[in-house]
Coordinates of C-alpha atoms in Angstrom, one line a residue:
M1 CA -15.6 27.0 3.1
P2 CA -13.9 29.8 5.0
M3 CA -10.5 29.3 6.4
R4 CA -9.7 29.8 10.0
G5 CA -6.8 31.8 11.3
G6 CA -4.9 34.7 9.8
R7 CA -2.5 34.9 7.0
I8 CA 1.2 34.5 7.5
P9 CA 2.6 38.0 7.9
D10 CA 4.4 39.2 4.7
D11 CA 7.0 40.9 6.8
A12 CA 7.7 38.0 9.0
A13 CA 11.0 37.2 7.3
E14 CA 12.1 40.8 7.9
D15 CA 11.3 40.7 11.6
G16 CA 14.6 40.3 13.3
G17 CA 12.8 39.1 16.4
A18 CA 11.0 36.3 14.8
R19 CA 11.9 32.7 15.8
P20 CA 14.0 30.8 13.2
Y21 CA 11.1 28.5 12.3
E22 CA 8.8 31.5 11.8
R23 CA 11.3 33.0 9.3
L24 CA 11.6 29.6 7.6
L25 CA 7.8 29.3 7.2
A26 CA 7.5 32.8 6.0
S27 CA 9.7 31.9 3.0
R28 CA 8.1 30.1 0.1
T29 CA 11.2 28.1 -0.5
G30 CA 11.7 27.2 3.2
R31 CA 8.0 26.3 3.7
G32 CA 8.0 24.2 0.6
A33 CA 11.1 22.3 1.8
A34 CA 9.5 21.9 5.2
A35 CA 6.4 20.4 3.6
L36 CA 8.4 18.0 1.5
C37 CA 10.4 16.8 4.5
A38 CA 7.3 16.5 6.7
G39 CA 5.5 14.4 4.2
A40 CA 8.5 12.1 3.9
L41 CA 8.6 11.3 7.6
P42 CA 6.1 8.4 7.6
A43 CA 8.4 6.4 5.4
L44 CA 10.5 5.7 8.4
A45 CA 7.8 3.6 9.9
F46 CA 8.0 1.0 7.1
P47 CA 10.7 -1.6 6.6
A48 CA 13.7 -1.4 6.5
P49 CA 13.8 1.3 9.2
S50 CA 10.7 -0.3 10.8
L51 CA 10.1 2.5 13.3
R52 CA 6.5 1.2 13.7
W53 CA 5.7 3.4 16.7
F54 CA 6.7 6.5 14.7
A55 CA 3.7 6.0 12.4
Y56 CA 1.5 7.3 15.2
V57 CA 3.2 10.7 15.3
A58 CA 4.9 10.9 11.9
L59 CA 2.1 13.0 10.4
V60 CA 2.0 15.6 13.2
P61 CA 4.6 18.0 11.8
W62 CA 2.8 18.0 8.4
L63 CA -0.6 18.5 10.1
L64 CA 0.8 21.4 12.2
L65 CA 2.4 23.0 9.1
I66 CA -0.9 22.9 7.2
R67 CA -2.6 24.3 10.3
S68 CA -0.5 27.4 10.0
S69 CA -1.1 27.9 6.3
G70 CA -3.6 30.7 6.7
T71 CA -5.1 30.4 3.2
A72 CA -6.8 27.6 1.3
R73 CA -4.2 28.0 -1.5
R74 CA -1.3 27.7 0.8
A75 CA -2.9 24.7 2.5
A76 CA -3.4 23.0 -0.9
V77 CA 0.3 23.6 -1.7
D78 CA 1.4 22.3 1.7
G79 CA -0.7 19.2 1.1
W80 CA 0.6 18.7 -2.5
L81 CA 4.3 19.1 -1.5
G82 CA 3.9 16.9 1.5
G83 CA 2.2 14.2 -0.6
T84 CA 5.0 14.5 -3.1
G85 CA 7.6 14.0 -0.3
F86 CA 5.7 11.0 1.0
M87 CA 5.5 9.3 -2.5
L88 CA 9.2 9.9 -3.1
A89 CA 10.2 8.6 0.3
V90 CA 8.1 5.4 0.1
H91 CA 9.1 4.7 -3.5
H92 CA 12.6 6.0 -3.5
W93 CA 14.0 2.6 -4.4
L94 CA 12.4 3.0 -7.9
M95 CA 14.9 5.7 -8.7
P96 CA 17.5 3.4 -10.4
S97 CA 14.7 2.1 -12.7
L98 CA 12.7 5.3 -13.4
H99 CA 15.4 7.9 -12.8
V100 CA 14.1 11.5 -13.1
F101 CA 10.7 10.2 -14.1
I102 CA 10.0 9.2 -10.5
L103 CA 10.0 12.9 -9.6
L104 CA 7.3 13.6 -12.2
L105 CA 5.2 10.7 -11.0
A106 CA 5.5 11.7 -7.3
A107 CA 4.5 15.3 -8.1
L108 CA 1.5 14.1 -10.0
L109 CA 0.4 11.7 -7.3
G110 CA 1.1 14.3 -4.7
L111 CA -1.7 16.3 -6.0
L112 CA -4.1 13.8 -4.4
W113 CA -3.1 15.4 -1.0
A114 CA -3.9 19.0 -2.1
P115 CA -7.7 18.8 -1.2
W116 CA -6.7 17.0 2.0
G117 CA -4.5 20.0 2.9
V118 CA -7.5 22.3 2.5
L119 CA -9.6 20.0 4.6
V120 CA -7.0 19.9 7.4
A121 CA -6.6 23.7 7.4
R122 CA -10.4 24.1 7.6
L123 CA -10.7 21.8 10.6
L124 CA -7.5 22.5 12.5
G125 CA -6.5 26.0 11.4
G126 CA -6.8 29.0 13.8
S127 CA -8.6 28.3 17.0
P128 CA -11.1 25.5 16.3
S129 CA -13.8 24.9 18.8
V130 CA -14.0 21.7 20.8
R131 CA -16.8 20.5 18.7
L132 CA -14.9 21.1 15.5
S133 CA -11.8 19.4 17.0
V134 CA -13.8 16.3 17.7
V135 CA -15.2 16.4 14.1
A136 CA -11.6 16.6 12.8
V137 CA -10.7 13.3 14.5
A138 CA -13.2 11.6 12.2
V139 CA -13.0 13.7 9.0
V140 CA -9.2 14.1 8.7
P141 CA -8.5 10.3 8.7
S142 CA -11.5 9.8 6.4
G143 CA -10.0 12.2 3.9
W144 CA -6.6 10.4 4.1
L145 CA -8.3 7.1 3.4
M146 CA -9.9 8.4 0.2
I147 CA -6.4 9.3 -1.0
E148 CA -5.3 5.7 -0.2
L149 CA -8.3 4.4 -2.0
V150 CA -7.7 6.4 -5.2
R151 CA -4.0 5.7 -5.4
S152 CA -4.6 2.0 -4.8
W153 CA -5.9 1.8 -8.4
E154 CA -3.4 -0.2 -10.4
G155 CA -3.0 2.5 -13.0
L156 CA -1.8 5.0 -10.4
G157 CA 0.8 2.7 -8.9
G158 CA -1.3 0.4 -6.6
P159 CA -1.6 0.2 -2.9
W160 CA 2.1 0.3 -2.0
G161 CA 2.9 2.3 1.2
L162 CA -0.6 2.4 2.7
L163 CA 0.0 3.9 6.1
G164 CA -1.6 0.9 7.9
A165 CA 0.9 -1.4 6.3
S166 CA 3.6 0.0 8.5
Q167 CA 2.0 -2.0 11.4
W168 CA 2.5 -5.3 9.7
D169 CA 4.0 -7.1 12.8
V170 CA 2.0 -5.4 15.6
P171 CA -0.4 -8.0 17.0
L172 CA -3.1 -5.5 17.9
A173 CA -2.9 -4.0 14.4
L174 CA -3.2 -7.4 12.8
R175 CA -6.3 -8.2 14.8
T176 CA -7.7 -4.9 13.6
A177 CA -6.8 -5.8 10.0
S178 CA -8.9 -9.0 10.4
V179 CA -11.9 -6.8 11.1
G180 CA -11.5 -4.0 8.5
G181 CA -8.4 -4.8 6.5
V182 CA -5.4 -2.5 6.2
W183 CA -8.0 0.3 5.7
L184 CA -9.1 0.2 9.3
V185 CA -5.5 0.2 10.5
S186 CA -4.8 3.3 8.4
L187 CA -7.8 5.1 9.8
G188 CA -6.6 4.4 13.3
V189 CA -3.1 5.5 12.6
V190 CA -4.2 8.9 11.1
A191 CA -6.7 9.4 13.9
V192 CA -4.0 9.1 16.5
N193 CA -1.8 11.6 14.6
T194 CA -4.8 14.0 14.4
L195 CA -5.3 13.7 18.2
V196 CA -1.6 14.4 18.9
A197 CA -1.7 17.4 16.6
L198 CA -4.8 18.7 18.5
L199 CA -3.0 18.1 21.9
I200 CA -0.1 20.3 20.7
G201 CA -2.0 23.0 18.8
V202 CA -5.4 23.3 20.4
P203 CA -5.0 23.4 24.2
A204 CA -8.7 24.1 24.7
A205 CA -9.6 20.8 23.1
R206 CA -7.3 18.6 25.3
R207 CA -10.0 17.2 27.5
A208 CA -12.1 16.2 24.5
V209 CA -9.0 14.7 22.8
A210 CA -8.3 12.7 26.0
V211 CA -11.8 11.3 25.8
C212 CA -11.4 10.4 22.2
L213 CA -8.2 8.6 23.0
V214 CA -9.9 6.6 25.7
V215 CA -12.9 5.7 23.5
G216 CA -10.5 4.7 20.7
A217 CA -8.4 2.5 23.0
V218 CA -11.5 0.8 24.3
G219 CA -12.8 0.2 20.8
V220 CA -9.5 -1.4 19.7
G221 CA -9.3 -3.5 22.8
A222 CA -12.9 -4.7 22.3
T223 CA -12.0 -5.6 18.7
A224 CA -9.0 -7.6 19.8
V225 CA -11.1 -9.5 22.3
W226 CA -14.4 -10.1 20.5
A227 CA -13.5 -10.3 16.8
P228 CA -13.9 -13.8 15.4
R229 CA -10.6 -15.8 15.0
P230 CA -10.1 -18.5 12.4
E231 CA -9.7 -21.9 14.1
E232 CA -6.4 -23.7 13.4
T233 CA -6.9 -27.1 11.9
G234 CA -3.5 -28.7 11.5
S235 CA -0.6 -27.8 9.3
V236 CA 1.1 -28.6 6.0
R237 CA 4.8 -28.6 5.1
I238 CA 5.7 -26.1 2.3
A239 CA 9.2 -25.7 1.0
V240 CA 10.4 -22.3 -0.4
V241 CA 13.2 -22.4 -2.9
Q242 CA 15.3 -19.2 -3.2
P243 CA 18.2 -19.5 -5.6
G244 CA 19.7 -16.1 -4.7
V245 CA 21.3 -13.6 -7.0
V246 CA 22.3 -15.0 -10.4
D247 CA 23.6 -12.4 -12.8
G248 CA 25.4 -12.3 -16.1
P249 CA 25.1 -14.3 -19.4
G250 CA 22.9 -17.3 -19.2
S251 CA 21.5 -16.2 -15.8
V252 CA 18.0 -17.7 -16.6
E253 CA 19.4 -21.2 -17.2
R254 CA 21.9 -21.0 -14.3
R255 CA 19.1 -19.8 -11.9
F256 CA 16.9 -22.7 -13.0
A257 CA 19.8 -25.1 -12.4
R258 CA 20.4 -23.7 -8.9
S259 CA 16.7 -24.0 -8.1
E260 CA 16.8 -27.6 -9.4
E261 CA 19.8 -28.4 -7.2
L262 CA 18.1 -26.9 -4.1
T263 CA 14.9 -28.8 -4.8
R264 CA 16.7 -32.1 -5.0
G265 CA 17.9 -31.5 -1.4
L266 CA 14.3 -31.6 -0.3
A267 CA 14.0 -35.3 -1.0
G268 CA 12.9 -37.3 2.0
Q269 CA 11.7 -34.2 4.0
D270 CA 8.0 -35.1 3.5
V271 CA 6.9 -31.8 2.0
D272 CA 3.4 -31.2 0.6
L273 CA 4.3 -28.4 -1.8
V274 CA 7.4 -26.8 -3.2
V275 CA 7.2 -23.1 -4.3
W276 CA 9.6 -21.4 -6.6
G277 CA 9.8 -17.6 -7.1
E278 CA 8.6 -15.3 -9.8
S279 CA 10.1 -15.7 -13.3
S280 CA 11.9 -18.9 -12.1
V281 CA 11.2 -20.5 -15.5
G282 CA 12.0 -18.5 -18.6
V283 CA 10.2 -20.7 -21.2
D284 CA 6.6 -21.8 -21.9
L285 CA 6.5 -25.3 -20.5
S286 CA 3.9 -26.3 -23.1
R287 CA 6.5 -25.6 -25.8
S288 CA 9.5 -26.9 -23.9
P289 CA 9.0 -30.6 -23.0
R290 CA 12.6 -30.9 -21.8
T291 CA 12.2 -28.2 -19.2
A292 CA 8.8 -29.6 -18.1
D293 CA 10.3 -33.1 -17.8
R294 CA 13.1 -31.7 -15.5
I295 CA 10.5 -30.2 -13.1
T296 CA 8.4 -33.3 -13.3
A297 CA 11.4 -35.4 -12.2
L298 CA 11.8 -33.1 -9.2
S299 CA 8.2 -33.5 -8.2
R300 CA 8.6 -37.3 -8.3
L301 CA 11.9 -37.1 -6.3
V302 CA 10.5 -34.9 -3.5
G303 CA 7.0 -36.5 -3.5
A304 CA 5.2 -33.1 -3.9
D305 CA 3.9 -30.8 -6.6
V306 CA 6.1 -27.9 -7.6
L307 CA 4.6 -24.5 -8.1
V308 CA 6.8 -22.6 -10.6
N309 CA 6.4 -19.3 -12.3
M310 CA 6.9 -18.8 -16.1
D311 CA 7.8 -15.4 -17.6
A312 CA 7.5 -16.4 -21.2
R313 CA 5.9 -15.6 -24.6
R314 CA 2.8 -17.6 -25.2
T315 CA -0.1 -17.8 -27.5
D316 CA -3.4 -18.0 -25.6
G317 CA -6.0 -17.5 -28.4
P318 CA -6.2 -15.8 -31.7
D319 CA -5.6 -12.3 -30.3
R320 CA -3.7 -13.3 -27.2
S321 CA -0.1 -13.7 -28.1
G322 CA 2.6 -12.1 -26.0
I323 CA 4.5 -12.4 -22.7
F324 CA 2.5 -13.7 -19.7
K325 CA 3.6 -14.1 -16.1
S326 CA 2.1 -17.4 -15.0
A327 CA 2.0 -19.6 -11.9
V328 CA 2.0 -23.2 -13.1
L329 CA 1.6 -26.3 -11.0
V330 CA 3.7 -29.3 -12.0
G331 CA 3.1 -32.8 -10.5
P332 CA 4.8 -36.2 -10.8
D333 CA 2.9 -36.7 -14.1
G334 CA 3.9 -33.3 -15.6
P335 CA 2.0 -30.0 -15.6
T336 CA -1.4 -30.5 -14.0
G337 CA -3.2 -28.0 -16.1
D338 CA -3.6 -25.5 -13.1
R339 CA -2.3 -22.2 -14.3
Y340 CA -2.8 -18.6 -13.1
D341 CA -1.9 -15.7 -15.3
K342 CA -1.0 -12.5 -13.5
M343 CA -3.9 -10.0 -13.6
R344 CA -2.5 -6.8 -12.1
L345 CA 0.7 -5.6 -13.7
V346 CA 3.3 -3.2 -12.4
P347 CA 3.0 0.2 -14.1
F348 CA 6.1 0.9 -16.1
G349 CA 7.8 -2.3 -14.9
E350 CA 5.5 -4.6 -16.8
Y351 CA 3.6 -2.2 -19.0
V352 CA 3.6 1.5 -19.8
P353 CA 0.2 3.2 -19.2
A354 CA -0.8 5.2 -22.2
R355 CA 2.3 4.1 -24.1
S356 CA 1.6 6.4 -27.0
L357 CA 1.9 9.3 -24.6
L358 CA 4.3 8.1 -22.0
G359 CA 6.5 5.7 -24.1
W360 CA 9.4 8.1 -23.8
A361 CA 9.8 6.7 -20.2
T362 CA 11.7 3.7 -21.7
S363 CA 14.4 6.1 -22.8
V364 CA 15.2 7.5 -19.4
G365 CA 14.8 4.4 -17.2
K366 CA 14.1 0.7 -17.2
A367 CA 10.5 0.9 -18.1
A368 CA 9.0 -2.1 -19.9
G369 CA 9.9 -2.2 -23.6
E370 CA 6.9 -4.4 -24.3
D371 CA 3.6 -4.6 -22.4
R372 CA 2.9 -7.9 -20.7
L373 CA -0.5 -9.5 -21.1
R374 CA -3.0 -9.9 -18.3
G375 CA -4.8 -12.9 -17.0
S376 CA -8.6 -12.9 -16.9
S377 CA -9.5 -14.3 -13.5
P378 CA -8.2 -15.6 -10.2
V379 CA -7.5 -19.3 -9.8
V380 CA -7.6 -21.7 -6.8
M381 CA -5.4 -24.7 -7.4
D382 CA -6.2 -28.2 -6.0
L383 CA -3.4 -30.4 -4.8
P384 CA -3.7 -34.2 -4.8
D385 CA -4.0 -34.3 -1.0
G386 CA -6.9 -31.9 -1.1
L387 CA -5.0 -28.7 -0.2
R388 CA -6.3 -25.7 -2.0
V389 CA -3.8 -23.0 -3.0
G390 CA -4.5 -19.4 -4.1
P391 CA -1.6 -18.0 -6.1
L392 CA -0.6 -14.4 -6.5
V393 CA 2.3 -13.0 -8.5
C394 CA 4.6 -10.3 -7.0
F395 CA 2.8 -6.9 -7.0
E396 CA -0.6 -8.5 -6.4
S397 CA 0.2 -9.3 -2.8
A398 CA -0.2 -5.5 -2.2
F399 CA -3.9 -5.7 -3.1
P400 CA -6.2 -6.6 -0.1
D401 CA -9.1 -7.5 -2.4
M402 CA -7.3 -10.2 -4.3
S403 CA -6.4 -12.3 -1.3
R404 CA -9.9 -11.7 0.1
H405 CA -11.4 -13.1 -3.1
L406 CA -9.1 -16.2 -3.0
A407 CA -10.1 -16.9 0.6
K408 CA -13.8 -16.6 -0.3
E409 CA -13.2 -19.0 -3.2
G410 CA -11.9 -21.6 -0.7
A411 CA -8.1 -21.2 -0.8
Q412 CA -6.5 -22.7 2.3
V413 CA -3.1 -21.2 1.6
L414 CA -2.1 -18.0 -0.2
V415 CA 1.1 -18.1 -2.2
A416 CA 2.8 -15.0 -3.6
Q417 CA 5.7 -15.6 -6.0
S418 CA 8.0 -12.6 -6.3
S419 CA 11.4 -11.6 -7.5
T420 CA 12.5 -8.1 -6.3
S421 CA 16.0 -8.9 -7.5
T422 CA 16.1 -5.5 -9.3
F423 CA 15.9 -3.8 -5.9
Q424 CA 18.1 -6.1 -4.0
H425 CA 19.9 -3.5 -1.9
S426 CA 17.0 -1.3 -1.1
W427 CA 14.0 -1.3 1.4
A428 CA 11.8 -2.9 -1.2
P429 CA 12.4 -6.6 -0.4
E430 CA 11.6 -6.3 3.3
Q431 CA 8.6 -4.0 2.5
H432 CA 7.3 -6.5 0.0
A433 CA 7.7 -9.5 2.4
S434 CA 5.9 -7.6 5.2
L435 CA 2.7 -7.3 3.1
G436 CA 2.2 -11.1 3.5
A437 CA 1.5 -10.6 7.2
L438 CA -1.4 -8.2 6.5
R439 CA -2.9 -10.4 3.8
A440 CA -2.8 -13.4 6.1
A441 CA -4.4 -11.5 9.0
E442 CA -7.1 -10.0 6.7
S443 CA -8.0 -13.3 5.2
G444 CA -7.4 -15.7 8.1
R445 CA -5.3 -17.8 5.7
P446 CA -1.5 -18.5 5.9
M447 CA 0.6 -16.7 3.3
V448 CA 3.8 -18.0 1.7
H449 CA 5.9 -15.2 0.1
A450 CA 8.5 -16.9 -2.1
T451 CA 11.1 -14.9 -4.0
L452 CA 14.1 -15.5 -6.2
T453 CA 16.5 -13.4 -4.1
G454 CA 14.8 -12.6 -0.8
V455 CA 13.2 -11.7 1.4
S456 CA 11.1 -14.9 1.4
A457 CA 8.8 -15.3 4.4
V458 CA 5.8 -17.3 5.7
Y459 CA 3.0 -16.1 7.9
G460 CA 0.3 -18.0 9.8
P461 CA -3.5 -17.3 9.6
H462 CA -3.3 -14.5 12.2
G463 CA -0.4 -12.7 10.5
E464 CA 2.2 -14.2 12.8
R465 CA 5.6 -15.1 11.4
V466 CA 6.3 -18.8 10.8
G467 CA 9.9 -19.9 10.9
A468 CA 12.8 -17.7 10.0
P469 CA 12.7 -15.6 6.8
L470 CA 15.3 -16.1 4.0
G471 CA 17.2 -12.8 3.6
T472 CA 18.6 -11.2 0.5
D473 CA 22.0 -13.0 1.1
A474 CA 20.5 -16.5 1.2
S475 CA 20.6 -19.1 -1.5
E476 CA 18.8 -22.1 0.0
A477 CA 15.6 -24.1 0.2
S478 CA 13.7 -24.0 3.5
V479 CA 10.8 -26.1 4.8
F480 CA 8.0 -24.4 6.9
D481 CA 5.3 -26.1 8.9
V482 CA 2.5 -23.8 7.9
P483 CA -0.6 -23.8 10.2
L484 CA -4.0 -24.1 8.4
A485 CA -7.2 -22.5 9.7
R486 CA -11.0 -22.6 9.0
G487 CA -13.6 -20.0 9.5
T488 CA -13.6 -16.5 8.0
T489 CA -12.6 -13.1 9.3
L490 CA -14.9 -10.1 9.4
Y491 CA -12.9 -8.5 6.6
V492 CA -13.5 -11.5 4.3
R493 CA -17.2 -11.4 5.1
L494 CA -17.8 -7.6 4.9
G495 CA -15.0 -6.3 2.7
A496 CA -13.6 -2.8 2.8
W497 CA -16.4 -1.4 5.0
P498 CA -14.1 1.3 6.6
V499 CA -13.8 2.9 3.1
Y500 CA -17.6 3.1 2.8
G501 CA -17.7 4.5 6.4
A502 CA -15.1 7.1 5.5
L503 CA -17.2 8.1 2.5
A504 CA -20.3 8.5 4.7
V505 CA -18.4 10.6 7.2
L506 CA -17.2 12.9 4.4
A507 CA -20.6 13.1 2.8
V508 CA -22.2 14.1 6.1
F509 CA -19.5 16.7 6.8
F510 CA -19.7 18.3 3.4
G511 CA -23.5 18.1 3.4
A512 CA -23.7 19.9 6.7
A513 CA -21.2 22.5 5.5
G514 CA -23.3 23.0 2.4
L515 CA -26.5 23.4 4.4
R516 CA -24.8 26.0 6.7
A517 CA -23.7 27.9 3.6
L518 CA -27.3 28.0 2.2
R519 CA -28.8 29.1 5.5
T520 CA -26.2 31.9 6.1
P521 CA -27.6 35.1 4.5
A522 CA -25.4 36.6 2.0
P523 CA -23.7 39.8 3.2
T524 CA -25.6 42.9 2.0
R525 CA -23.6 45.5 0.2
P526 CA -23.7 48.9 1.9
G527 CA -25.9 51.4 0.0
G528 CA -24.6 54.7 -1.3
P529 CA -25.1 57.9 0.7
A530 CA -28.7 59.3 0.6
R531 CA -29.3 62.4 -1.5
T532 CA -31.5 65.4 -0.7
A533 CA -34.2 66.7 -3.0
G534 CA -31.7 69.1 -4.3
G535 CA -29.4 66.3 -5.4
S536 CA -26.6 66.9 -2.9
P537 CA -25.6 64.1 -0.5
E538 CA -27.2 64.3 2.8
R539 CA -24.7 65.0 5.6
P540 CA -24.9 62.8 8.6
G541 CA -26.1 64.5 11.7
R542 CA -27.9 67.3 9.9

């Protein structure tokens, strides 16, 4: 597809009258740095900065930069470097674990934005017509959503930092998530950024942009009013046990002892379930009766089942021997037999993709020295009082489809057991906890996010916060009155339909572009000068 607009003048840097930003953009180094910084800006909308409103304009500098690219190649580079900056900023807290390897990963994943850069330049570059500007409002967000879909694959790092996730505590965004998941929220956020970029860069399209804004606002408002809401049906009392930071020799046993001590303090508080964090038990309970007996005694004392998490070596069949991360339910008579083995593992943290090729990552960072083993299927656990619990482990709370599946299978409460202790003093704990609000809103089911070291938090079936979270400086057990709900959200019923809608938009756009290209006659090459009978060229005018 042809690009709009002219090339950046080669002599712009030498033009003493050029504005400073023009001289910056005329330099390859300066433009590259500008793209990296522009791509990193959206990270400020996520916790811990939590500038949620900023998400709606954070892409504008990047969009305007790509708009000025002038060539498809330059637009692709601007997209790639901006994507690299975004991935670095959103995942910067991995630096202590992956060291320089995070730079390579960010650069590779940043390539996903290269085609998007070409698409943005095609639609916004030069002086686009009003019609093309309106098309851009649908196509640019659809292209972004395809990037989020591809990088949501576990092998590419999973869906951490989806743009819609920055709106985790905005009530209107949570209502939107109940209709189309975080995908629909991301579409809306990118659409607003596109509209703002058009307002700034394409004055002729401002009236059309205003109409689009009004239509979008009416659509979101109608969604908030008419979308079905799960009906609340009472509550349960769930205790979260967060032992806090326990380091040094014997930390596993000392952490267990601290969790034990905190759980004893729940006696007499009439709780329905006690939840410990990820890796709260360092042995296989089936091979350690003494440890199992200690947890069983706690269950009897508090009068509720205890959901612990084992990070231990186990044999689970002839060819299934290794380390599993498992949620295990323990009742007053011992382990109930309900166990969920983590299915989606953290790349490099719990396994190394293509270890034969990338195993060297263990020498430059804290990548997993041994691959963990995966579970085979989700599990819904039944408590004695009839409550049905759907467990997730750590990283899995980032995947919208997993909580949706548990809700469809009848889970009344979603429980995510996490650690995040490795990233205690970064943005990661708050970002991870915030995902629970989205999963709750999407599924119409409350979510309990229990960690070893914080942030632990609980959310109601509409994504609203329940009680006060336990911060990274807390070592305590807290009881939450968790509201239950019945009924299903549109997202649970229909799934990730915004993704399919975005695919359809892109298919129509590229199909129409292909048809136009076929119908446009190829330019004819000018013929050579006519010759006279004598063989000499004919002179014009004679």
